[in-house]
C-alpha cells in the first residue's frame, strides 16, 4: 500500500470506539438520582446505559470508553464481572440469567476516565482524548434511547464510511421544545438515491430561543466524530450555561471540515425526562417477547 492509500484507508476506517459521557448530575430525575447514577435507571430490566452500549456493540464498536464522575461506581460494577452473582446463578442452574449477566462483562472492553467537574459535554468528550487517539469515534448520550431495526450508530457509521466526515444524528422537533437542543442550519443532499435524510450542515447553535432557531432539526445524542474535534474543543470558550459545549466545538470544526447530519430511521426516547422515560418503558415493554402480551392485556383493562 502506498502512503497515500494508507492515509485514505485510515481516514475511512470504521469507528471502533464509543465514548459515553456519564458524569452529569441527573437533576431532571431527582430524587431517584440522588444516590444512583441516572445512567443506571432501568428501562424494563436493563439500565439506560446498557441500551447505548449494546447499540454500539451491534454497530461494530466494541471499545467502550465511559467518562464518569463522583458517585458513579455502580456503572463500573455493572460492566464488571460479578463472581458472587455468577456463582449463585450457576449453583441454582439459572442458565439464561447467568448467560445474560456474563454477556455484559464478556462482550466488551470498557475503559473509564474521570471528569472531575461537570464542565459540559464538550469537556466530557475531551477527557477521552488519550483513550480515543487518532481515529474516528462515536459519542453516545445514554439519555437518548433509540429503538431501531438497524442500530442508529450503524446507520451513521455507514454515512461516515461513505463521506469520511463527522456525522451527527438529527430529528425534527416541534417549536415548543426546540430550545432544549443543539439546532442545525443544513442543506438536504441526496444520498444513494434517497433524499430528505442526509444534510450538509452549514451552521449550528446550542439551545437557541425558539424564535432564533435556524430550523426544526435538532441534534440527538449520537455523533460520529473525527479526532480533529479534540483541538476544536480545546480552542473554544465556555458557551451556553457557562459550559464547554460539543455543539460549539462542532461549529468550530465546520470552518475546516464538512459535517453531515443524518435523520436516522428509528424512534428516539428522551429517557432523561420523566415523561420520555415512561413512554420508553411502556413501548419497550410492549415489544418484549416475554412480557409484551401480558402487559398489553393489562394496559387494555386500565380505565383510561
Ligand atoms: C445535549 C447537547 C445538545 C443535544 C442534546 C441531545 O444536551 O448539548 O446539543 O441536542 O444533548 O439530547 P443535553 O440534553 O445534555 O442538555
PDB file of C-alpha atoms and ligand atoms in Angstrom:
ATOM      1  CA  UNK A   1       0.000   0.000   0.000  1.00  0.00           C
ATOM      2  CA  UNK A   2       1.339   3.457  -0.835  1.00  0.00           C
ATOM      3  CA  UNK A   3       1.480   6.142   1.847  1.00  0.00           C
ATOM      4  CA  UNK A   4      -1.474   7.988   0.286  1.00  0.00           C
ATOM      5  CA  UNK A   5      -3.555   4.809   0.183  1.00  0.00           C
ATOM      6  CA  UNK A   6      -2.662   4.107   3.788  1.00  0.00           C
ATOM      7  CA  UNK A   7      -3.746   7.599   4.847  1.00  0.00           C
ATOM      8  CA  UNK A   8      -7.022   7.273   2.926  1.00  0.00           C
ATOM      9  CA  UNK A   9      -7.585   3.880   4.444  1.00  0.00           C
ATOM     10  CA  UNK A  10      -7.063   5.237   7.925  1.00  0.00           C
ATOM     11  CA  UNK A  11      -9.419   8.122   7.242  1.00  0.00           C
ATOM     12  CA  UNK A  12     -12.322   5.898   6.342  1.00  0.00           C
ATOM     13  CA  UNK A  13     -11.608   3.164   8.889  1.00  0.00           C
ATOM     14  CA  UNK A  14     -14.800   2.191  10.673  1.00  0.00           C
ATOM     15  CA  UNK A  15     -15.198   3.742  14.108  1.00  0.00           C
ATOM     16  CA  UNK A  16     -14.300   1.129  16.743  1.00  0.00           C
ATOM     17  CA  UNK A  17     -14.599   3.208  19.878  1.00  0.00           C
ATOM     18  CA  UNK A  18     -17.611   4.759  21.565  1.00  0.00           C
ATOM     19  CA  UNK A  19     -17.447   7.401  24.274  1.00  0.00           C
ATOM     20  CA  UNK A  20     -20.226   7.596  26.861  1.00  0.00           C
ATOM     21  CA  UNK A  21     -20.288  10.843  28.846  1.00  0.00           C
ATOM     22  CA  UNK A  22     -21.768   9.805  32.189  1.00  0.00           C
ATOM     23  CA  UNK A  23     -20.602  12.352  34.722  1.00  0.00           C
ATOM     24  CA  UNK A  24     -23.743  14.529  34.751  1.00  0.00           C
ATOM     25  CA  UNK A  25     -25.703  15.066  37.934  1.00  0.00           C
ATOM     26  CA  UNK A  26     -29.056  13.839  36.631  1.00  0.00           C
ATOM     27  CA  UNK A  27     -31.007  16.700  38.187  1.00  0.00           C
ATOM     28  CA  UNK A  28     -34.015  16.109  35.896  1.00  0.00           C
ATOM     29  CA  UNK A  29     -34.579  12.808  37.665  1.00  0.00           C
ATOM     30  CA  UNK A  30     -34.266  13.729  41.328  1.00  0.00           C
ATOM     31  CA  UNK A  31     -34.781  12.280  43.857  1.00  0.00           C
ATOM     32  CA  UNK A  32     -34.155   8.906  42.122  1.00  0.00           C
ATOM     33  CA  UNK A  33     -30.704  10.082  41.051  1.00  0.00           C
ATOM     34  CA  UNK A  34     -29.606  11.423  44.428  1.00  0.00           C
ATOM     35  CA  UNK A  35     -27.529   8.332  45.186  1.00  0.00           C
ATOM     36  CA  UNK A  36     -27.835   6.425  41.891  1.00  0.00           C
ATOM     37  CA  UNK A  37     -26.370   7.452  38.540  1.00  0.00           C
ATOM     38  CA  UNK A  38     -29.124   8.310  36.052  1.00  0.00           C
ATOM     39  CA  UNK A  39     -27.393   6.004  33.552  1.00  0.00           C
ATOM     40  CA  UNK A  40     -28.368   3.112  35.851  1.00  0.00           C
ATOM     41  CA  UNK A  41     -32.122   3.835  35.850  1.00  0.00           C
ATOM     42  CA  UNK A  42     -33.708   0.654  34.499  1.00  0.00           C
ATOM     43  CA  UNK A  43     -35.894   0.616  31.394  1.00  0.00           C
ATOM     44  CA  UNK A  44     -37.853  -2.606  31.938  1.00  0.00           C
ATOM     45  CA  UNK A  45     -34.876  -4.602  33.263  1.00  0.00           C
ATOM     46  CA  UNK A  46     -31.796  -3.039  31.755  1.00  0.00           C
ATOM     47  CA  UNK A  47     -30.034   0.153  32.831  1.00  0.00           C
ATOM     48  CA  UNK A  48     -30.208   3.032  30.349  1.00  0.00           C
ATOM     49  CA  UNK A  49     -26.507   2.929  29.581  1.00  0.00           C
ATOM     50  CA  UNK A  50     -26.695  -0.722  28.562  1.00  0.00           C
ATOM     51  CA  UNK A  51     -29.064   0.129  25.705  1.00  0.00           C
ATOM     52  CA  UNK A  52     -26.446   2.524  24.346  1.00  0.00           C
ATOM     53  CA  UNK A  53     -23.590   0.070  24.920  1.00  0.00           C
ATOM     54  CA  UNK A  54     -25.467  -2.704  23.074  1.00  0.00           C
ATOM     55  CA  UNK A  55     -26.229  -0.307  20.212  1.00  0.00           C
ATOM     56  CA  UNK A  56     -22.504   0.486  19.960  1.00  0.00           C
ATOM     57  CA  UNK A  57     -21.579  -3.222  20.011  1.00  0.00           C
ATOM     58  CA  UNK A  58     -24.113  -4.009  17.301  1.00  0.00           C
ATOM     59  CA  UNK A  59     -22.595  -1.207  15.241  1.00  0.00           C
ATOM     60  CA  UNK A  60     -19.078  -2.653  15.338  1.00  0.00           C
ATOM     61  CA  UNK A  61     -17.760  -0.602  18.271  1.00  0.00           C
ATOM     62  CA  UNK A  62     -16.519  -2.927  20.953  1.00  0.00           C
ATOM     63  CA  UNK A  63     -14.200  -0.486  22.639  1.00  0.00           C
ATOM     64  CA  UNK A  64     -16.294   1.421  25.157  1.00  0.00           C
ATOM     65  CA  UNK A  65     -14.997   4.485  26.996  1.00  0.00           C
ATOM     66  CA  UNK A  66     -17.126   5.754  29.861  1.00  0.00           C
ATOM     67  CA  UNK A  67     -16.492   9.236  31.220  1.00  0.00           C
ATOM     68  CA  UNK A  68     -17.585   9.047  34.840  1.00  0.00           C
ATOM     69  CA  UNK A  69     -17.706  11.334  37.820  1.00  0.00           C
ATOM     70  CA  UNK A  70     -18.187  11.119  41.549  1.00  0.00           C
ATOM     71  CA  UNK A  71     -20.823   8.635  42.743  1.00  0.00           C
ATOM     72  CA  UNK A  72     -20.829   6.604  39.537  1.00  0.00           C
ATOM     73  CA  UNK A  73     -19.217   3.376  40.766  1.00  0.00           C
ATOM     74  CA  UNK A  74     -22.454   1.436  40.114  1.00  0.00           C
ATOM     75  CA  UNK A  75     -21.732   1.830  36.369  1.00  0.00           C
ATOM     76  CA  UNK A  76     -18.295   0.272  36.769  1.00  0.00           C
ATOM     77  CA  UNK A  77     -19.720  -2.564  38.865  1.00  0.00           C
ATOM     78  CA  UNK A  78     -22.413  -3.201  36.269  1.00  0.00           C
ATOM     79  CA  UNK A  79     -19.916  -3.854  33.479  1.00  0.00           C
ATOM     80  CA  UNK A  80     -17.525  -5.748  35.731  1.00  0.00           C
ATOM     81  CA  UNK A  81     -17.539  -9.479  36.472  1.00  0.00           C
ATOM     82  CA  UNK A  82     -19.744 -10.329  39.442  1.00  0.00           C
ATOM     83  CA  UNK A  83     -18.274 -13.557  40.826  1.00  0.00           C
ATOM     84  CA  UNK A  84     -20.746 -13.891  43.695  1.00  0.00           C
ATOM     85  CA  UNK A  85     -23.746 -13.433  41.438  1.00  0.00           C
ATOM     86  CA  UNK A  86     -22.419 -15.792  38.766  1.00  0.00           C
ATOM     87  CA  UNK A  87     -21.638 -18.401  41.394  1.00  0.00           C
ATOM     88  CA  UNK A  88     -25.149 -18.182  42.836  1.00  0.00           C
ATOM     89  CA  UNK A  89     -26.833 -18.393  39.418  1.00  0.00           C
ATOM     90  CA  UNK A  90     -24.630 -21.352  38.488  1.00  0.00           C
ATOM     91  CA  UNK A  91     -25.466 -23.184  41.729  1.00  0.00           C
ATOM     92  CA  UNK A  92     -29.180 -22.584  41.155  1.00  0.00           C
ATOM     93  CA  UNK A  93     -28.973 -23.679  37.493  1.00  0.00           C
ATOM     94  CA  UNK A  94     -30.336 -20.331  36.270  1.00  0.00           C
ATOM     95  CA  UNK A  95     -28.691 -20.743  32.873  1.00  0.00           C
ATOM     96  CA  UNK A  96     -30.483 -17.978  30.959  1.00  0.00           C
ATOM     97  CA  UNK A  97     -29.848 -15.385  33.681  1.00  0.00           C
ATOM     98  CA  UNK A  98     -26.244 -16.499  34.004  1.00  0.00           C
ATOM     99  CA  UNK A  99     -25.795 -16.068  30.271  1.00  0.00           C
ATOM    100  CA  UNK A 100     -27.291 -12.566  30.404  1.00  0.00           C
ATOM    101  CA  UNK A 101     -25.130 -11.499  33.320  1.00  0.00           C
ATOM    102  CA  UNK A 102     -21.952 -12.938  31.741  1.00  0.00           C
ATOM    103  CA  UNK A 103     -22.590 -11.446  28.335  1.00  0.00           C
ATOM    104  CA  UNK A 104     -22.497  -7.937  29.816  1.00  0.00           C
ATOM    105  CA  UNK A 105     -18.948  -8.304  31.079  1.00  0.00           C
ATOM    106  CA  UNK A 106     -17.685 -10.698  28.361  1.00  0.00           C
ATOM    107  CA  UNK A 107     -18.580  -8.833  25.215  1.00  0.00           C
ATOM    108  CA  UNK A 108     -16.981  -5.524  25.820  1.00  0.00           C
ATOM    109  CA  UNK A 109     -13.752  -3.877  26.549  1.00  0.00           C
ATOM    110  CA  UNK A 110     -14.540  -0.935  28.841  1.00  0.00           C
ATOM    111  CA  UNK A 111     -12.221   1.829  29.966  1.00  0.00           C
ATOM    112  CA  UNK A 112     -13.054   4.611  32.364  1.00  0.00           C
ATOM    113  CA  UNK A 113     -11.849   8.145  32.606  1.00  0.00           C
ATOM    114  CA  UNK A 114     -12.858  10.708  35.195  1.00  0.00           C
ATOM    115  CA  UNK A 115     -14.417  14.078  34.594  1.00  0.00           C
ATOM    116  CA  UNK A 116     -13.825  15.702  37.962  1.00  0.00           C
ATOM    117  CA  UNK A 117     -16.131  18.652  37.379  1.00  0.00           C
ATOM    118  CA  UNK A 118     -19.237  18.731  35.214  1.00  0.00           C
ATOM    119  CA  UNK A 119     -17.995  21.475  32.869  1.00  0.00           C
ATOM    120  CA  UNK A 120     -20.090  20.481  29.853  1.00  0.00           C
ATOM    121  CA  UNK A 121     -20.482  17.847  27.155  1.00  0.00           C
ATOM    122  CA  UNK A 122     -17.518  19.118  25.131  1.00  0.00           C
ATOM    123  CA  UNK A 123     -15.338  18.959  28.233  1.00  0.00           C
ATOM    124  CA  UNK A 124     -16.507  15.376  28.930  1.00  0.00           C
ATOM    125  CA  UNK A 125     -15.621  14.296  25.386  1.00  0.00           C
ATOM    126  CA  UNK A 126     -12.196  15.942  25.670  1.00  0.00           C
ATOM    127  CA  UNK A 127     -11.463  13.777  28.724  1.00  0.00           C
ATOM    128  CA  UNK A 128     -11.494  10.757  26.376  1.00  0.00           C
ATOM    129  CA  UNK A 129      -8.827  12.218  24.051  1.00  0.00           C
ATOM    130  CA  UNK A 130      -5.958   9.953  25.157  1.00  0.00           C
ATOM    131  CA  UNK A 131      -8.061   6.791  25.074  1.00  0.00           C
ATOM    132  CA  UNK A 132      -9.516   7.592  21.639  1.00  0.00           C
ATOM    133  CA  UNK A 133      -6.217   8.548  19.998  1.00  0.00           C
ATOM    134  CA  UNK A 134      -6.080   9.465  16.336  1.00  0.00           C
ATOM    135  CA  UNK A 135      -9.125   7.666  14.997  1.00  0.00           C
ATOM    136  CA  UNK A 136     -12.831   8.285  14.392  1.00  0.00           C
ATOM    137  CA  UNK A 137     -15.122   7.524  17.307  1.00  0.00           C
ATOM    138  CA  UNK A 138     -18.738   7.689  18.381  1.00  0.00           C
ATOM    139  CA  UNK A 139     -20.273   9.686  21.212  1.00  0.00           C
ATOM    140  CA  UNK A 140     -23.398   8.262  22.801  1.00  0.00           C
ATOM    141  CA  UNK A 141     -25.628  10.135  25.242  1.00  0.00           C
ATOM    142  CA  UNK A 142     -27.358   7.347  27.096  1.00  0.00           C
ATOM    143  CA  UNK A 143     -30.410   9.508  27.932  1.00  0.00           C
ATOM    144  CA  UNK A 144     -31.330   9.218  24.283  1.00  0.00           C
ATOM    145  CA  UNK A 145     -32.571   5.666  23.803  1.00  0.00           C
ATOM    146  CA  UNK A 146     -33.095   4.815  20.147  1.00  0.00           C
ATOM    147  CA  UNK A 147     -35.197   1.866  19.126  1.00  0.00           C
ATOM    148  CA  UNK A 148     -34.330   0.989  15.535  1.00  0.00           C
ATOM    149  CA  UNK A 149     -34.218  -2.043  13.280  1.00  0.00           C
ATOM    150  CA  UNK A 150     -30.714  -1.084  12.138  1.00  0.00           C
ATOM    151  CA  UNK A 151     -28.922   0.420  15.149  1.00  0.00           C
ATOM    152  CA  UNK A 152     -28.709   4.204  14.800  1.00  0.00           C
ATOM    153  CA  UNK A 153     -24.912   4.193  15.207  1.00  0.00           C
ATOM    154  CA  UNK A 154     -24.583   1.647  12.436  1.00  0.00           C
ATOM    155  CA  UNK A 155     -26.658   3.825  10.106  1.00  0.00           C
ATOM    156  CA  UNK A 156     -24.386   6.749  10.960  1.00  0.00           C
ATOM    157  CA  UNK A 157     -21.211   4.723  10.673  1.00  0.00           C
ATOM    158  CA  UNK A 158     -22.221   3.812   7.102  1.00  0.00           C
ATOM    159  CA  UNK A 159     -22.548   7.526   6.289  1.00  0.00           C
ATOM    160  CA  UNK A 160     -19.182   8.178   7.919  1.00  0.00           C
ATOM    161  CA  UNK A 161     -17.539   5.491   5.805  1.00  0.00           C
ATOM    162  CA  UNK A 162     -19.033   6.955   2.647  1.00  0.00           C
ATOM    163  CA  UNK A 163     -18.027  10.589   3.235  1.00  0.00           C
ATOM    164  CA  UNK A 164     -15.114  10.277   5.694  1.00  0.00           C
ATOM    165  CA  UNK A 165     -16.512  13.205   7.713  1.00  0.00           C
ATOM    166  CA  UNK A 166     -18.198  13.724  11.081  1.00  0.00           C
ATOM    167  CA  UNK A 167     -21.905  12.895  11.304  1.00  0.00           C
ATOM    168  CA  UNK A 168     -24.498  13.980  13.888  1.00  0.00           C
ATOM    169  CA  UNK A 169     -27.918  12.393  14.383  1.00  0.00           C
ATOM    170  CA  UNK A 170     -30.852  14.672  13.591  1.00  0.00           C
ATOM    171  CA  UNK A 171     -34.532  14.649  14.425  1.00  0.00           C
ATOM    172  CA  UNK A 172     -37.375  17.057  13.681  1.00  0.00           C
ATOM    173  CA  UNK A 173     -38.782  18.552  16.873  1.00  0.00           C
ATOM    174  CA  UNK A 174     -41.775  20.841  17.479  1.00  0.00           C
ATOM    175  CA  UNK A 175     -41.121  24.570  18.066  1.00  0.00           C
ATOM    176  CA  UNK A 176     -42.022  24.414  21.774  1.00  0.00           C
ATOM    177  CA  UNK A 177     -39.141  22.057  22.539  1.00  0.00           C
ATOM    178  CA  UNK A 178     -36.505  23.239  20.046  1.00  0.00           C
ATOM    179  CA  UNK A 179     -34.675  25.260  22.715  1.00  0.00           C
ATOM    180  CA  UNK A 180     -33.707  22.048  24.550  1.00  0.00           C
ATOM    181  CA  UNK A 181     -31.379  21.013  21.739  1.00  0.00           C
ATOM    182  CA  UNK A 182     -28.459  21.848  19.540  1.00  0.00           C
ATOM    183  CA  UNK A 183     -30.112  23.003  16.292  1.00  0.00           C
ATOM    184  CA  UNK A 184     -28.650  22.947  12.783  1.00  0.00           C
ATOM    185  CA  UNK A 185     -28.912  25.072   9.692  1.00  0.00           C
ATOM    186  CA  UNK A 186     -28.480  22.470   6.961  1.00  0.00           C
ATOM    187  CA  UNK A 187     -28.975  21.800   3.308  1.00  0.00           C
ATOM    188  CA  UNK A 188     -30.513  18.467   2.245  1.00  0.00           C
ATOM    189  CA  UNK A 189     -28.441  16.315  -0.098  1.00  0.00           C
ATOM    190  CA  UNK A 190     -29.288  13.121  -1.939  1.00  0.00           C
ATOM    191  CA  UNK A 191     -27.507  10.032  -0.701  1.00  0.00           C
ATOM    192  CA  UNK A 192     -27.547   6.906  -2.847  1.00  0.00           C
ATOM    193  CA  UNK A 193     -30.849   7.879  -4.447  1.00  0.00           C
ATOM    194  CA  UNK A 194     -32.544   8.777  -1.148  1.00  0.00           C
ATOM    195  CA  UNK A 195     -33.492  12.366  -0.403  1.00  0.00           C
ATOM    196  CA  UNK A 196     -34.596  14.030   2.831  1.00  0.00           C
ATOM    197  CA  UNK A 197     -32.380  12.046   5.225  1.00  0.00           C
ATOM    198  CA  UNK A 198     -28.884  13.388   4.752  1.00  0.00           C
ATOM    199  CA  UNK A 199     -27.910  17.022   5.256  1.00  0.00           C
ATOM    200  CA  UNK A 200     -24.763  19.009   4.853  1.00  0.00           C
ATOM    201  CA  UNK A 201     -24.545  21.272   7.868  1.00  0.00           C
ATOM    202  CA  UNK A 202     -23.975  24.992   7.325  1.00  0.00           C
ATOM    203  CA  UNK A 203     -24.166  26.184  10.921  1.00  0.00           C
ATOM    204  CA  UNK A 204     -25.366  25.098  14.336  1.00  0.00           C
ATOM    205  CA  UNK A 205     -26.367  26.663  17.624  1.00  0.00           C
ATOM    206  CA  UNK A 206     -26.725  25.198  21.105  1.00  0.00           C
ATOM    207  CA  UNK A 207     -30.179  25.573  22.684  1.00  0.00           C
ATOM    208  CA  UNK A 208     -31.386  28.670  20.793  1.00  0.00           C
ATOM    209  CA  UNK A 209     -34.503  30.596  21.762  1.00  0.00           C
ATOM    210  CA  UNK A 210     -37.484  29.343  19.813  1.00  0.00           C
ATOM    211  CA  UNK A 211     -37.535  32.480  17.618  1.00  0.00           C
ATOM    212  CA  UNK A 212     -33.802  32.218  16.857  1.00  0.00           C
ATOM    213  CA  UNK A 213     -33.756  28.525  15.884  1.00  0.00           C
ATOM    214  CA  UNK A 214     -32.357  28.150  12.340  1.00  0.00           C
ATOM    215  CA  UNK A 215     -34.606  25.112  11.633  1.00  0.00           C
ATOM    216  CA  UNK A 216     -36.649  22.388  13.321  1.00  0.00           C
ATOM    217  CA  UNK A 217     -33.756  19.911  13.008  1.00  0.00           C
ATOM    218  CA  UNK A 218     -32.345  19.076  16.421  1.00  0.00           C
ATOM    219  CA  UNK A 219     -29.191  17.139  17.260  1.00  0.00           C
ATOM    220  CA  UNK A 220     -29.892  13.975  19.260  1.00  0.00           C
ATOM    221  CA  UNK A 221     -27.323  12.131  21.332  1.00  0.00           C
ATOM    222  CA  UNK A 222     -25.401  10.188  18.676  1.00  0.00           C
ATOM    223  CA  UNK A 223     -22.290  11.534  16.998  1.00  0.00           C
ATOM    224  CA  UNK A 224     -19.533  10.047  14.835  1.00  0.00           C
ATOM    225  CA  UNK A 225     -16.565  12.357  15.147  1.00  0.00           C
ATOM    226  CA  UNK A 226     -13.152  12.652  13.585  1.00  0.00           C
ATOM    227  CA  UNK A 227     -10.293  13.212  16.059  1.00  0.00           C
ATOM    228  CA  UNK A 228      -9.884  16.850  14.932  1.00  0.00           C
ATOM    229  CA  UNK A 229     -12.813  17.581  17.244  1.00  0.00           C
ATOM    230  CA  UNK A 230     -10.411  17.498  20.204  1.00  0.00           C
ATOM    231  CA  UNK A 231      -8.439  20.534  19.069  1.00  0.00           C
ATOM    232  CA  UNK A 232     -11.732  22.315  18.347  1.00  0.00           C
ATOM    233  CA  UNK A 233     -12.899  21.615  21.901  1.00  0.00           C
ATOM    234  CA  UNK A 234      -9.584  22.924  23.188  1.00  0.00           C
ATOM    235  CA  UNK A 235      -9.986  26.124  21.157  1.00  0.00           C
ATOM    236  CA  UNK A 236     -13.452  27.212  22.251  1.00  0.00           C
ATOM    237  CA  UNK A 237     -14.632  29.284  25.183  1.00  0.00           C
ATOM    238  CA  UNK A 238     -17.454  28.225  27.526  1.00  0.00           C
ATOM    239  CA  UNK A 239     -20.835  28.760  25.861  1.00  0.00           C
ATOM    240  CA  UNK A 240     -24.457  28.192  26.916  1.00  0.00           C
ATOM    241  CA  UNK A 241     -24.754  27.760  30.687  1.00  0.00           C
ATOM    242  CA  UNK A 242     -21.048  28.582  31.097  1.00  0.00           C
ATOM    243  CA  UNK A 243     -20.191  25.074  29.829  1.00  0.00           C
ATOM    244  CA  UNK A 244     -17.842  23.808  27.137  1.00  0.00           C
ATOM    245  CA  UNK A 245     -20.406  22.744  24.563  1.00  0.00           C
ATOM    246  CA  UNK A 246     -19.872  19.994  21.978  1.00  0.00           C
ATOM    247  CA  UNK A 247     -22.135  21.916  19.577  1.00  0.00           C
ATOM    248  CA  UNK A 248     -19.777  24.933  19.759  1.00  0.00           C
ATOM    249  CA  UNK A 249     -16.793  22.672  19.057  1.00  0.00           C
ATOM    250  CA  UNK A 250     -18.585  21.199  16.024  1.00  0.00           C
ATOM    251  CA  UNK A 251     -19.336  24.700  14.807  1.00  0.00           C
ATOM    252  CA  UNK A 252     -15.628  25.493  15.151  1.00  0.00           C
ATOM    253  CA  UNK A 253     -14.733  22.299  13.235  1.00  0.00           C
ATOM    254  CA  UNK A 254     -17.103  23.338  10.433  1.00  0.00           C
ATOM    255  CA  UNK A 255     -14.652  26.092   9.469  1.00  0.00           C
ATOM    256  CA  UNK A 256     -12.167  23.496   8.248  1.00  0.00           C
ATOM    257  CA  UNK A 257     -14.143  20.257   7.726  1.00  0.00           C
ATOM    258  CA  UNK A 258     -17.547  19.285   6.341  1.00  0.00           C
ATOM    259  CA  UNK A 259     -20.049  17.871   8.852  1.00  0.00           C
ATOM    260  CA  UNK A 260     -23.120  15.874   7.929  1.00  0.00           C
ATOM    261  CA  UNK A 261     -26.430  15.477   9.709  1.00  0.00           C
ATOM    262  CA  UNK A 262     -28.449  12.302   9.347  1.00  0.00           C
ATOM    263  CA  UNK A 263     -32.147  11.844  10.053  1.00  0.00           C
ATOM    264  CA  UNK A 264     -31.887   8.249  11.216  1.00  0.00           C
ATOM    265  CA  UNK A 265     -34.588   5.603  10.903  1.00  0.00           C
ATOM    266  CA  UNK A 266     -35.947   4.636  14.300  1.00  0.00           C
ATOM    267  CA  UNK A 267     -37.705   6.024  17.332  1.00  0.00           C
ATOM    268  CA  UNK A 268     -35.877   8.107  19.900  1.00  0.00           C
ATOM    269  CA  UNK A 269     -36.975   8.410  23.517  1.00  0.00           C
ATOM    270  CA  UNK A 270     -35.710  11.116  25.831  1.00  0.00           C
ATOM    271  CA  UNK A 271     -35.291   8.780  28.778  1.00  0.00           C
ATOM    272  CA  UNK A 272     -33.617  11.514  30.835  1.00  0.00           C
ATOM    273  CA  UNK A 273     -37.024  13.165  31.125  1.00  0.00           C
ATOM    274  CA  UNK A 274     -39.741  11.659  33.319  1.00  0.00           C
ATOM    275  CA  UNK A 275     -42.431  11.540  30.638  1.00  0.00           C
ATOM    276  CA  UNK A 276     -39.982  10.291  27.999  1.00  0.00           C
ATOM    277  CA  UNK A 277     -38.783   7.629  30.411  1.00  0.00           C
ATOM    278  CA  UNK A 278     -42.338   6.391  30.984  1.00  0.00           C
ATOM    279  CA  UNK A 279     -43.021   6.317  27.239  1.00  0.00           C
ATOM    280  CA  UNK A 280     -39.852   4.309  26.644  1.00  0.00           C
ATOM    281  CA  UNK A 281     -40.746   1.895  29.431  1.00  0.00           C
ATOM    282  CA  UNK A 282     -44.222   1.234  28.021  1.00  0.00           C
ATOM    283  CA  UNK A 283     -43.148   0.893  24.383  1.00  0.00           C
ATOM    284  CA  UNK A 284     -40.115  -1.269  25.075  1.00  0.00           C
ATOM    285  CA  UNK A 285     -42.090  -3.496  27.450  1.00  0.00           C
ATOM    286  CA  UNK A 286     -44.793  -3.966  24.806  1.00  0.00           C
ATOM    287  CA  UNK A 287     -42.145  -5.184  22.360  1.00  0.00           C
ATOM    288  CA  UNK A 288     -40.697  -7.774  24.747  1.00  0.00           C
ATOM    289  CA  UNK A 289     -41.383 -11.388  23.785  1.00  0.00           C
ATOM    290  CA  UNK A 290     -41.610 -12.430  27.419  1.00  0.00           C
ATOM    291  CA  UNK A 291     -43.724  -9.541  28.725  1.00  0.00           C
ATOM    292  CA  UNK A 292     -45.420  -7.831  25.798  1.00  0.00           C
ATOM    293  CA  UNK A 293     -48.609  -9.889  25.558  1.00  0.00           C
ATOM    294  CA  UNK A 294     -49.392  -9.844  29.297  1.00  0.00           C
ATOM    295  CA  UNK A 295     -48.542  -6.144  29.576  1.00  0.00           C
ATOM    296  CA  UNK A 296     -50.805  -5.294  26.601  1.00  0.00           C
ATOM    297  CA  UNK A 297     -53.685  -7.140  28.277  1.00  0.00           C
ATOM    298  CA  UNK A 298     -53.054  -5.233  31.483  1.00  0.00           C
ATOM    299  CA  UNK A 299     -52.982  -1.853  29.721  1.00  0.00           C
ATOM    300  CA  UNK A 300     -56.224  -2.625  27.842  1.00  0.00           C
ATOM    301  CA  UNK A 301     -58.017  -3.099  31.132  1.00  0.00           C
ATOM    302  CA  UNK A 302     -56.986   0.265  32.560  1.00  0.00           C
ATOM    303  CA  UNK A 303     -59.860   2.771  32.747  1.00  0.00           C
ATOM    304  CA  UNK A 304     -58.159   5.402  30.547  1.00  0.00           C
TER     305      UNK A 304
HETATM  306  C1  LIG B   1     -27.036  17.669  24.714  1.00  0.00           C
HETATM  307  C2  LIG B   1     -26.398  18.546  23.645  1.00  0.00           C
HETATM  308  C3  LIG B   1     -27.448  19.073  22.671  1.00  0.00           C
HETATM  309  C4  LIG B   1     -28.227  17.903  22.095  1.00  0.00           C
HETATM  310  C5  LIG B   1     -28.826  17.041  23.235  1.00  0.00           C
HETATM  311  C6  LIG B   1     -29.462  15.776  22.660  1.00  0.00           C
HETATM  312  O1  LIG B   1     -27.834  18.485  25.542  1.00  0.00           O
HETATM  313  O2  LIG B   1     -25.710  19.628  24.271  1.00  0.00           O
HETATM  314  O3  LIG B   1     -26.828  19.790  21.631  1.00  0.00           O
HETATM  315  O4  LIG B   1     -29.247  18.393  21.257  1.00  0.00           O
HETATM  316  O5  LIG B   1     -27.815  16.639  24.150  1.00  0.00           O
HETATM  317  O6  LIG B   1     -30.096  15.021  23.656  1.00  0.00           O
HETATM  318  P1  LIG B   1     -28.387  17.983  26.984  1.00  0.00           P
HETATM  319  O7  LIG B   1     -29.640  17.241  26.707  1.00  0.00           O
HETATM  320  O8  LIG B   1     -27.309  17.125  27.571  1.00  0.00           O
HETATM  321  O9  LIG B   1     -28.614  19.248  27.746  1.00  0.00           O
END
